[in-house]
Amino acid sequence: MEPKFELKCPEEDGDDEFYLIFTRYLYSKIHVKQSLLLSLLDKNYNECLFWIYEIYFSGFQEECYEYIFTIYDEIYKRVNPKLLKFLENSYDEWKENPEKHWLIGTVVGTLCFCEYDLEEFIWSYFQITSHQIPIEEKKKTFIIRLKEEDMIQFVDKPNTNPSRKYLKSVCHFPLRTEANRLFKGSLEDLRENFYNNWLYYASFSPVWLDRIMEFRGSVDDDSLKVVFENEDLEEEFHNKWGLETDEQSSEIQDIILGDTKEQMGIKEFCEKYRCIIPTKRIKKKG
């Protein structure tokens, strides 16, 4: 069974430069998905909402729902089968009115407090048989109903400060990179591209492409640059959105790019999230 989660980076095929996508706050999109998954497993409510809206307000609204349905199918459905109708109703309501951005937060916030079962995920992703240890006292599942006013902190903040200070004011959680090696989610030259080509890779997020087009910019795939019709428009764009990534403090850089020094293996992952990997016993001859 092929894993359903988009947690791995692609194999070297000559096109991986298009796979790196910077989100609205210049996190790596695939690592934001990893961070969301780990935050759900840790039941970290505020962090879960931060990561889902980092994807959502970068312009990947439909993809948010697709990813959450995938997470539900592989991790939550076995323990919470009745939640499927709630997810489907929330999605249908959003399709009728895409302005209701708080609905995806309602779904993620609810899943955050639900019990999960990682057996299928571990098998499909690592081909390892495991056994999920249930919690001692199963809690009743309840639905968290969020409203528009609950989401104010997650909606795009206007860039009113000098543009170089913008990231410091909006990047509230460090990227979760402790499972990069486990999920094979390392992107080559991530830091270098953050310094030198950030706008090009950000252009693959709809929110950034709209900002570029507002100032009559276009994306040059050959040079990995964004070019503008004239110098005045380029200056106007950079006055508003020139984030000066190479001038950010080391603290902000570590928040956005993550600290990859500490890495979990499959054993540590299973122990942390209450999964037992059966030990094979070898019978002695004679």
PDB file of C-alpha atoms in Angstrom:
ATOM      1  CA  MET A   1       0.000   0.000   0.000  1.00  0.00           C
ATOM      2  CA  GLU A   2       1.404   3.374  -0.995  1.00  0.00           C
ATOM      3  CA  PRO A   3       1.392   6.029   1.745  1.00  0.00           C
ATOM      4  CA  LYS A   4      -1.251   8.694   1.234  1.00  0.00           C
ATOM      5  CA  PHE A   5       0.491  11.446   3.142  1.00  0.00           C
ATOM      6  CA  GLU A   6       2.488  14.049   1.244  1.00  0.00           C
ATOM      7  CA  LEU A   7       5.326  13.978   3.760  1.00  0.00           C
ATOM      8  CA  LYS A   8       8.203  12.836   1.597  1.00  0.00           C
ATOM      9  CA  CYS A   9      10.147  15.049  -0.753  1.00  0.00           C
ATOM     10  CA  PRO A  10      10.449  13.747  -4.327  1.00  0.00           C
ATOM     11  CA  GLU A  11      13.342  11.711  -5.597  1.00  0.00           C
ATOM     12  CA  GLU A  12      15.987  13.499  -7.610  1.00  0.00           C
ATOM     13  CA  ASP A  13      14.339  13.820 -11.036  1.00  0.00           C
ATOM     14  CA  GLY A  14      15.480  17.173 -12.300  1.00  0.00           C
ATOM     15  CA  ASP A  15      12.219  18.916 -11.397  1.00  0.00           C
ATOM     16  CA  ASP A  16      12.563  19.155  -7.630  1.00  0.00           C
ATOM     17  CA  GLU A  17      13.175  22.909  -7.801  1.00  0.00           C
ATOM     18  CA  PHE A  18       9.430  23.220  -8.417  1.00  0.00           C
ATOM     19  CA  TYR A  19       8.642  21.155  -5.363  1.00  0.00           C
ATOM     20  CA  LEU A  20       9.934  23.665  -2.846  1.00  0.00           C
ATOM     21  CA  ILE A  21       7.120  26.073  -2.087  1.00  0.00           C
ATOM     22  CA  PHE A  22       7.360  28.854   0.459  1.00  0.00           C
ATOM     23  CA  THR A  23       4.105  29.724   2.214  1.00  0.00           C
ATOM     24  CA  ARG A  24       2.772  33.153   3.133  1.00  0.00           C
ATOM     25  CA  TYR A  25       5.254  33.433   6.015  1.00  0.00           C
ATOM     26  CA  LEU A  26       8.030  31.651   4.067  1.00  0.00           C
ATOM     27  CA  TYR A  27       7.823  28.258   5.736  1.00  0.00           C
ATOM     28  CA  SER A  28       8.466  25.248   3.489  1.00  0.00           C
ATOM     29  CA  LYS A  29       4.998  23.959   2.594  1.00  0.00           C
ATOM     30  CA  ILE A  30       5.777  20.252   2.885  1.00  0.00           C
ATOM     31  CA  HIS A  31       7.294  20.849   6.321  1.00  0.00           C
ATOM     32  CA  VAL A  32       4.194  22.782   7.371  1.00  0.00           C
ATOM     33  CA  LYS A  33       2.199  19.638   6.566  1.00  0.00           C
ATOM     34  CA  GLN A  34       4.583  17.589   8.693  1.00  0.00           C
ATOM     35  CA  SER A  35       4.260  20.142  11.482  1.00  0.00           C
ATOM     36  CA  LEU A  36       0.472  19.979  11.334  1.00  0.00           C
ATOM     37  CA  LEU A  37       0.496  16.191  11.609  1.00  0.00           C
ATOM     38  CA  LEU A  38       2.874  16.200  14.576  1.00  0.00           C
ATOM     39  CA  SER A  39       0.892  18.956  16.290  1.00  0.00           C
ATOM     40  CA  LEU A  40      -2.289  16.902  15.929  1.00  0.00           C
ATOM     41  CA  LEU A  41      -0.577  13.880  17.454  1.00  0.00           C
ATOM     42  CA  ASP A  42       0.680  16.077  20.303  1.00  0.00           C
ATOM     43  CA  LYS A  43      -2.808  17.586  20.706  1.00  0.00           C
ATOM     44  CA  ASN A  44      -1.368  21.091  20.601  1.00  0.00           C
ATOM     45  CA  TYR A  45      -4.475  23.117  19.787  1.00  0.00           C
ATOM     46  CA  ASN A  46      -2.990  26.549  19.020  1.00  0.00           C
ATOM     47  CA  GLU A  47      -0.171  25.085  16.988  1.00  0.00           C
ATOM     48  CA  CYS A  48      -2.591  22.954  14.950  1.00  0.00           C
ATOM     49  CA  LEU A  49      -4.616  26.015  14.031  1.00  0.00           C
ATOM     50  CA  PHE A  50      -1.505  27.997  13.163  1.00  0.00           C
ATOM     51  CA  TRP A  51      -0.268  25.347  10.726  1.00  0.00           C
ATOM     52  CA  ILE A  52      -3.575  24.652   9.002  1.00  0.00           C
ATOM     53  CA  TYR A  53      -4.099  28.357   8.416  1.00  0.00           C
ATOM     54  CA  GLU A  54      -0.542  28.761   7.187  1.00  0.00           C
ATOM     55  CA  ILE A  55      -1.508  26.425   4.350  1.00  0.00           C
ATOM     56  CA  TYR A  56      -5.027  27.819   3.988  1.00  0.00           C
ATOM     57  CA  PHE A  57      -4.149  31.501   3.742  1.00  0.00           C
ATOM     58  CA  SER A  58      -1.233  30.772   1.445  1.00  0.00           C
ATOM     59  CA  GLY A  59      -3.949  29.969  -1.086  1.00  0.00           C
ATOM     60  CA  PHE A  60      -4.268  26.188  -0.778  1.00  0.00           C
ATOM     61  CA  GLN A  61      -7.787  26.052   0.651  1.00  0.00           C
ATOM     62  CA  GLU A  62      -8.999  22.982  -1.233  1.00  0.00           C
ATOM     63  CA  GLU A  63      -5.749  21.185  -0.487  1.00  0.00           C
ATOM     64  CA  CYS A  64      -6.296  21.799   3.236  1.00  0.00           C
ATOM     65  CA  TYR A  65      -9.523  19.836   3.157  1.00  0.00           C
ATOM     66  CA  GLU A  66      -7.984  17.077   1.038  1.00  0.00           C
ATOM     67  CA  TYR A  67      -5.126  16.713   3.504  1.00  0.00           C
ATOM     68  CA  ILE A  68      -7.406  16.684   6.541  1.00  0.00           C
ATOM     69  CA  PHE A  69      -9.634  14.021   4.974  1.00  0.00           C
ATOM     70  CA  THR A  70      -6.498  11.944   4.334  1.00  0.00           C
ATOM     71  CA  ILE A  71      -5.356  12.343   7.927  1.00  0.00           C
ATOM     72  CA  TYR A  72      -8.814  11.384   9.152  1.00  0.00           C
ATOM     73  CA  ASP A  73      -8.948   8.276   6.948  1.00  0.00           C
ATOM     74  CA  GLU A  74      -5.607   6.895   8.094  1.00  0.00           C
ATOM     75  CA  ILE A  75      -5.362   8.044  11.687  1.00  0.00           C
ATOM     76  CA  TYR A  76      -8.775   8.920  13.131  1.00  0.00           C
ATOM     77  CA  LYS A  77     -11.486   7.012  11.243  1.00  0.00           C
ATOM     78  CA  ARG A  78     -10.937   3.675  12.963  1.00  0.00           C
ATOM     79  CA  VAL A  79     -11.523   5.201  16.400  1.00  0.00           C
ATOM     80  CA  ASN A  80     -13.956   7.963  15.399  1.00  0.00           C
ATOM     81  CA  PRO A  81     -16.091   6.631  12.513  1.00  0.00           C
ATOM     82  CA  LYS A  82     -19.026   8.937  13.260  1.00  0.00           C
ATOM     83  CA  LEU A  83     -16.903  12.048  12.671  1.00  0.00           C
ATOM     84  CA  LEU A  84     -16.906  11.498   8.913  1.00  0.00           C
ATOM     85  CA  LYS A  85     -20.352  13.036   8.520  1.00  0.00           C
ATOM     86  CA  PHE A  86     -19.225  16.105  10.458  1.00  0.00           C
ATOM     87  CA  LEU A  87     -16.192  16.508   8.180  1.00  0.00           C
ATOM     88  CA  GLU A  88     -18.301  16.104   5.056  1.00  0.00           C
ATOM     89  CA  ASN A  89     -20.902  18.607   6.252  1.00  0.00           C
ATOM     90  CA  SER A  90     -18.201  21.153   7.118  1.00  0.00           C
ATOM     91  CA  TYR A  91     -16.629  20.747   3.691  1.00  0.00           C
ATOM     92  CA  ASP A  92     -19.981  21.073   1.903  1.00  0.00           C
ATOM     93  CA  GLU A  93     -20.778  24.235   3.862  1.00  0.00           C
ATOM     94  CA  TRP A  94     -17.394  25.689   2.937  1.00  0.00           C
ATOM     95  CA  LYS A  95     -17.910  24.843  -0.756  1.00  0.00           C
ATOM     96  CA  GLU A  96     -21.182  26.765  -0.669  1.00  0.00           C
ATOM     97  CA  ASN A  97     -19.461  29.769   0.896  1.00  0.00           C
ATOM     98  CA  PRO A  98     -15.624  29.753   0.692  1.00  0.00           C
ATOM     99  CA  GLU A  99     -15.539  32.935   2.780  1.00  0.00           C
ATOM    100  CA  LYS A 100     -16.228  30.822   5.870  1.00  0.00           C
ATOM    101  CA  HIS A 101     -12.568  30.260   6.641  1.00  0.00           C
ATOM    102  CA  TRP A 102     -13.309  29.323  10.253  1.00  0.00           C
ATOM    103  CA  LEU A 103     -14.813  25.996   9.174  1.00  0.00           C
ATOM    104  CA  ILE A 104     -11.432  24.366   8.520  1.00  0.00           C
ATOM    105  CA  GLY A 105     -10.367  25.531  11.983  1.00  0.00           C
ATOM    106  CA  THR A 106     -13.459  23.896  13.447  1.00  0.00           C
ATOM    107  CA  VAL A 107     -12.512  20.605  11.798  1.00  0.00           C
ATOM    108  CA  VAL A 108      -8.851  20.703  12.831  1.00  0.00           C
ATOM    109  CA  GLY A 109      -9.652  21.908  16.343  1.00  0.00           C
ATOM    110  CA  THR A 110     -12.051  19.007  16.784  1.00  0.00           C
ATOM    111  CA  LEU A 111      -9.577  16.403  15.495  1.00  0.00           C
ATOM    112  CA  CYS A 112      -6.932  17.818  17.816  1.00  0.00           C
ATOM    113  CA  PHE A 113      -8.794  16.429  20.840  1.00  0.00           C
ATOM    114  CA  CYS A 114      -9.802  13.109  19.284  1.00  0.00           C
ATOM    115  CA  GLU A 115      -8.096   9.799  19.943  1.00  0.00           C
ATOM    116  CA  TYR A 116      -6.080   8.400  17.038  1.00  0.00           C
ATOM    117  CA  ASP A 117      -4.793   5.045  15.833  1.00  0.00           C
ATOM    118  CA  LEU A 118      -1.473   4.998  13.982  1.00  0.00           C
ATOM    119  CA  GLU A 119      -1.370   1.321  13.020  1.00  0.00           C
ATOM    120  CA  GLU A 120      -2.475   1.826   9.405  1.00  0.00           C
ATOM    121  CA  PHE A 121      -0.281   4.893   8.995  1.00  0.00           C
ATOM    122  CA  ILE A 122       2.839   3.125  10.264  1.00  0.00           C
ATOM    123  CA  TRP A 123       2.165   0.129   8.040  1.00  0.00           C
ATOM    124  CA  SER A 124       1.448   2.130   4.882  1.00  0.00           C
ATOM    125  CA  TYR A 125       4.369   4.474   5.400  1.00  0.00           C
ATOM    126  CA  PHE A 126       7.037   2.214   6.896  1.00  0.00           C
ATOM    127  CA  GLN A 127       5.699  -1.321   6.220  1.00  0.00           C
ATOM    128  CA  ILE A 128       5.975  -2.075   9.924  1.00  0.00           C
ATOM    129  CA  THR A 129       3.338  -3.881  11.956  1.00  0.00           C
ATOM    130  CA  SER A 130       2.503  -2.090  15.198  1.00  0.00           C
ATOM    131  CA  HIS A 131      -0.121  -2.019  17.922  1.00  0.00           C
ATOM    132  CA  GLN A 132      -1.658   1.206  19.183  1.00  0.00           C
ATOM    133  CA  ILE A 133      -1.945   1.407  22.954  1.00  0.00           C
ATOM    134  CA  PRO A 134      -5.373   2.913  23.760  1.00  0.00           C
ATOM    135  CA  ILE A 135      -5.722   5.598  26.387  1.00  0.00           C
ATOM    136  CA  GLU A 136      -6.823   4.259  29.764  1.00  0.00           C
ATOM    137  CA  GLU A 137     -10.032   6.274  29.893  1.00  0.00           C
ATOM    138  CA  LYS A 138     -11.618   7.039  26.549  1.00  0.00           C
ATOM    139  CA  LYS A 139     -13.075  10.522  26.490  1.00  0.00           C
ATOM    140  CA  LYS A 140     -16.281  11.448  24.733  1.00  0.00           C
ATOM    141  CA  THR A 141     -15.763  13.083  21.351  1.00  0.00           C
ATOM    142  CA  PHE A 142     -17.042  16.635  21.191  1.00  0.00           C
ATOM    143  CA  ILE A 143     -17.260  19.137  18.356  1.00  0.00           C
ATOM    144  CA  ILE A 144     -15.467  22.459  18.677  1.00  0.00           C
ATOM    145  CA  ARG A 145     -17.484  25.207  17.002  1.00  0.00           C
ATOM    146  CA  LEU A 146     -15.370  28.188  16.001  1.00  0.00           C
ATOM    147  CA  LYS A 147     -16.621  31.546  14.781  1.00  0.00           C
ATOM    148  CA  GLU A 148     -15.144  34.159  12.505  1.00  0.00           C
ATOM    149  CA  GLU A 149     -13.968  36.279  15.430  1.00  0.00           C
ATOM    150  CA  ASP A 150     -12.018  33.309  16.825  1.00  0.00           C
ATOM    151  CA  MET A 151      -9.789  33.323  13.740  1.00  0.00           C
ATOM    152  CA  ILE A 152      -8.591  36.925  13.800  1.00  0.00           C
ATOM    153  CA  GLN A 153      -5.085  35.962  14.927  1.00  0.00           C
ATOM    154  CA  PHE A 154      -4.696  33.563  11.981  1.00  0.00           C
ATOM    155  CA  VAL A 155      -5.914  35.835   9.180  1.00  0.00           C
ATOM    156  CA  ASP A 156      -3.240  37.605   7.121  1.00  0.00           C
ATOM    157  CA  LYS A 157      -1.798  40.522   9.028  1.00  0.00           C
ATOM    158  CA  PRO A 158      -1.173  43.709   7.041  1.00  0.00           C
ATOM    159  CA  ASN A 159       2.458  44.600   6.586  1.00  0.00           C
ATOM    160  CA  THR A 160       2.437  47.956   8.370  1.00  0.00           C
ATOM    161  CA  ASN A 161       5.944  47.763   9.819  1.00  0.00           C
ATOM    162  CA  PRO A 162       9.152  47.987   7.811  1.00  0.00           C
ATOM    163  CA  SER A 163       9.006  44.891   5.616  1.00  0.00           C
ATOM    164  CA  ARG A 164      12.153  43.378   7.124  1.00  0.00           C
ATOM    165  CA  LYS A 165      10.369  43.175  10.511  1.00  0.00           C
ATOM    166  CA  TYR A 166       7.269  41.448   9.151  1.00  0.00           C
ATOM    167  CA  LEU A 167       8.373  37.837   9.669  1.00  0.00           C
ATOM    168  CA  LYS A 168       9.255  38.476  13.298  1.00  0.00           C
ATOM    169  CA  SER A 169       5.705  39.667  13.950  1.00  0.00           C
ATOM    170  CA  VAL A 170       3.907  36.722  12.320  1.00  0.00           C
ATOM    171  CA  CYS A 171       6.035  33.560  12.688  1.00  0.00           C
ATOM    172  CA  HIS A 172       4.745  32.358  16.064  1.00  0.00           C
ATOM    173  CA  PHE A 173       5.740  28.676  15.960  1.00  0.00           C
ATOM    174  CA  PRO A 174       8.973  26.979  14.914  1.00  0.00           C
ATOM    175  CA  LEU A 175       8.788  24.480  12.098  1.00  0.00           C
ATOM    176  CA  ARG A 176       8.559  20.897  13.372  1.00  0.00           C
ATOM    177  CA  THR A 177      11.541  19.206  11.744  1.00  0.00           C
ATOM    178  CA  GLU A 178      12.309  16.451  14.258  1.00  0.00           C
ATOM    179  CA  ALA A 179      10.821  13.844  11.898  1.00  0.00           C
ATOM    180  CA  ASN A 180      12.527  15.019   8.697  1.00  0.00           C
ATOM    181  CA  ARG A 181      14.829  12.033   8.510  1.00  0.00           C
ATOM    182  CA  LEU A 182      12.017   9.637   9.352  1.00  0.00           C
ATOM    183  CA  PHE A 183       9.730  11.060   6.669  1.00  0.00           C
ATOM    184  CA  LYS A 184      12.619  11.683   4.261  1.00  0.00           C
ATOM    185  CA  GLY A 185      11.462  15.259   4.126  1.00  0.00           C
ATOM    186  CA  SER A 186      14.771  17.079   3.734  1.00  0.00           C
ATOM    187  CA  LEU A 187      14.987  19.577   0.892  1.00  0.00           C
ATOM    188  CA  GLU A 188      18.374  20.270  -0.597  1.00  0.00           C
ATOM    189  CA  ASP A 189      19.615  23.865  -0.468  1.00  0.00           C
ATOM    190  CA  LEU A 190      16.610  25.015   1.579  1.00  0.00           C
ATOM    191  CA  ARG A 191      18.568  27.634   3.498  1.00  0.00           C
ATOM    192  CA  GLU A 192      20.354  28.919   0.405  1.00  0.00           C
ATOM    193  CA  ASN A 193      17.065  29.278  -1.472  1.00  0.00           C
ATOM    194  CA  PHE A 194      15.558  31.026   1.539  1.00  0.00           C
ATOM    195  CA  TYR A 195      18.356  33.591   1.346  1.00  0.00           C
ATOM    196  CA  ASN A 196      18.691  34.044  -2.400  1.00  0.00           C
ATOM    197  CA  ASN A 197      15.593  32.761  -4.218  1.00  0.00           C
ATOM    198  CA  TRP A 198      12.792  33.071  -1.679  1.00  0.00           C
ATOM    199  CA  LEU A 199      10.485  35.138  -3.887  1.00  0.00           C
ATOM    200  CA  TYR A 200      10.718  32.669  -6.764  1.00  0.00           C
ATOM    201  CA  TYR A 201       9.742  29.725  -4.564  1.00  0.00           C
ATOM    202  CA  ALA A 202       7.105  31.808  -2.784  1.00  0.00           C
ATOM    203  CA  SER A 203       5.525  32.560  -6.167  1.00  0.00           C
ATOM    204  CA  PHE A 204       4.130  29.004  -6.187  1.00  0.00           C
ATOM    205  CA  SER A 205       1.839  30.037  -3.326  1.00  0.00           C
ATOM    206  CA  PRO A 206      -1.227  31.844  -4.737  1.00  0.00           C
ATOM    207  CA  VAL A 207      -1.022  34.572  -2.099  1.00  0.00           C
ATOM    208  CA  TRP A 208       2.484  35.519  -3.209  1.00  0.00           C
ATOM    209  CA  LEU A 209       1.699  35.244  -6.905  1.00  0.00           C
ATOM    210  CA  ASP A 210      -1.143  37.722  -6.412  1.00  0.00           C
ATOM    211  CA  ARG A 211       1.238  40.121  -4.669  1.00  0.00           C
ATOM    212  CA  ILE A 212       3.747  39.791  -7.487  1.00  0.00           C
ATOM    213  CA  MET A 213       1.128  40.356 -10.192  1.00  0.00           C
ATOM    214  CA  GLU A 214      -0.221  43.399  -8.352  1.00  0.00           C
ATOM    215  CA  PHE A 215       3.082  45.086  -9.167  1.00  0.00           C
ATOM    216  CA  ARG A 216       3.234  43.617 -12.688  1.00  0.00           C
ATOM    217  CA  GLY A 217       5.842  41.052 -11.886  1.00  0.00           C
ATOM    218  CA  SER A 218       6.400  37.773 -13.720  1.00  0.00           C
ATOM    219  CA  VAL A 219       8.174  34.555 -12.784  1.00  0.00           C
ATOM    220  CA  ASP A 220      11.294  33.539 -14.720  1.00  0.00           C
ATOM    221  CA  ASP A 221      11.842  29.792 -14.291  1.00  0.00           C
ATOM    222  CA  ASP A 222      15.220  29.882 -16.018  1.00  0.00           C
ATOM    223  CA  SER A 223      16.837  32.357 -13.637  1.00  0.00           C
ATOM    224  CA  LEU A 224      14.710  31.416 -10.594  1.00  0.00           C
ATOM    225  CA  LYS A 225      13.844  35.091 -10.256  1.00  0.00           C
ATOM    226  CA  VAL A 226      10.830  37.367 -10.342  1.00  0.00           C
ATOM    227  CA  VAL A 227      11.156  40.248 -12.812  1.00  0.00           C
ATOM    228  CA  PHE A 228       9.118  43.450 -12.959  1.00  0.00           C
ATOM    229  CA  GLU A 229       8.165  45.650 -15.881  1.00  0.00           C
ATOM    230  CA  ASN A 230      10.282  48.529 -14.633  1.00  0.00           C
ATOM    231  CA  GLU A 231      12.469  49.585 -11.731  1.00  0.00           C
ATOM    232  CA  ASP A 232       9.780  51.761 -10.152  1.00  0.00           C
ATOM    233  CA  LEU A 233       7.379  48.825  -9.818  1.00  0.00           C
ATOM    234  CA  GLU A 234      10.162  46.632  -8.484  1.00  0.00           C
ATOM    235  CA  GLU A 235      11.023  49.238  -5.876  1.00  0.00           C
ATOM    236  CA  GLU A 236       7.367  49.586  -4.860  1.00  0.00           C
ATOM    237  CA  PHE A 237       7.076  45.833  -4.436  1.00  0.00           C
ATOM    238  CA  HIS A 238      10.208  45.562  -2.325  1.00  0.00           C
ATOM    239  CA  ASN A 239       9.210  48.538  -0.202  1.00  0.00           C
ATOM    240  CA  LYS A 240       6.103  46.593   0.759  1.00  0.00           C
ATOM    241  CA  TRP A 241       7.244  42.967   0.571  1.00  0.00           C
ATOM    242  CA  GLY A 242      11.032  42.976   0.580  1.00  0.00           C
ATOM    243  CA  LEU A 243      11.437  40.649   3.556  1.00  0.00           C
ATOM    244  CA  GLU A 244      15.250  40.639   3.464  1.00  0.00           C
ATOM    245  CA  THR A 245      15.518  36.983   4.410  1.00  0.00           C
ATOM    246  CA  ASP A 246      19.305  37.035   4.576  1.00  0.00           C
ATOM    247  CA  GLU A 247      19.127  39.854   7.137  1.00  0.00           C
ATOM    248  CA  GLN A 248      16.776  38.056   9.543  1.00  0.00           C
ATOM    249  CA  SER A 249      18.107  37.140  12.978  1.00  0.00           C
ATOM    250  CA  SER A 250      19.325  33.597  13.537  1.00  0.00           C
ATOM    251  CA  GLU A 251      16.354  33.103  15.878  1.00  0.00           C
ATOM    252  CA  ILE A 252      13.823  33.942  13.148  1.00  0.00           C
ATOM    253  CA  GLN A 253      15.703  31.833  10.619  1.00  0.00           C
ATOM    254  CA  ASP A 254      15.600  28.823  12.946  1.00  0.00           C
ATOM    255  CA  ILE A 255      11.874  29.325  13.530  1.00  0.00           C
ATOM    256  CA  ILE A 256      11.141  29.395   9.799  1.00  0.00           C
ATOM    257  CA  LEU A 257      13.638  26.787   8.598  1.00  0.00           C
ATOM    258  CA  GLY A 258      13.611  24.537  11.655  1.00  0.00           C
ATOM    259  CA  ASP A 259      16.335  22.949  13.739  1.00  0.00           C
ATOM    260  CA  THR A 260      17.237  19.554  12.298  1.00  0.00           C
ATOM    261  CA  LYS A 261      19.812  18.535  14.912  1.00  0.00           C
ATOM    262  CA  GLU A 262      17.468  16.308  16.942  1.00  0.00           C
ATOM    263  CA  GLN A 263      15.877  13.593  14.800  1.00  0.00           C
ATOM    264  CA  MET A 264      13.414  10.845  15.721  1.00  0.00           C
ATOM    265  CA  GLY A 265      13.745   7.312  14.428  1.00  0.00           C
ATOM    266  CA  ILE A 266      10.814   4.959  13.992  1.00  0.00           C
ATOM    267  CA  LYS A 267      11.383   3.524  17.470  1.00  0.00           C
ATOM    268  CA  GLU A 268      11.256   6.945  19.131  1.00  0.00           C
ATOM    269  CA  PHE A 269       8.234   7.914  17.037  1.00  0.00           C
ATOM    270  CA  CYS A 270       6.286   4.823  18.086  1.00  0.00           C
ATOM    271  CA  GLU A 271       7.226   5.186  21.740  1.00  0.00           C
ATOM    272  CA  LYS A 272       6.181   8.830  21.813  1.00  0.00           C
ATOM    273  CA  TYR A 273       2.805   8.141  20.228  1.00  0.00           C
ATOM    274  CA  ARG A 274       1.967   4.930  22.111  1.00  0.00           C
ATOM    275  CA  CYS A 275       2.588   2.324  19.428  1.00  0.00           C
ATOM    276  CA  ILE A 276       4.241  -1.011  20.161  1.00  0.00           C
ATOM    277  CA  ILE A 277       6.379  -2.722  17.547  1.00  0.00           C
ATOM    278  CA  PRO A 278       6.287  -6.470  18.291  1.00  0.00           C
ATOM    279  CA  THR A 279       9.684  -8.034  18.949  1.00  0.00           C
ATOM    280  CA  LYS A 280      10.498 -11.146  16.966  1.00  0.00           C
ATOM    281  CA  ARG A 281      11.656 -14.048  19.095  1.00  0.00           C
ATOM    282  CA  ILE A 282      14.339 -16.311  17.683  1.00  0.00           C
ATOM    283  CA  LYS A 283      14.051 -19.903  18.799  1.00  0.00           C
ATOM    284  CA  LYS A 284      17.264 -21.575  19.814  1.00  0.00           C
ATOM    285  CA  LYS A 285      18.098 -24.771  18.002  1.00  0.00           C
ATOM    286  CA  GLY A 286      18.392 -27.952  19.981  1.00  0.00           C
TER     287      GLY A 286
END
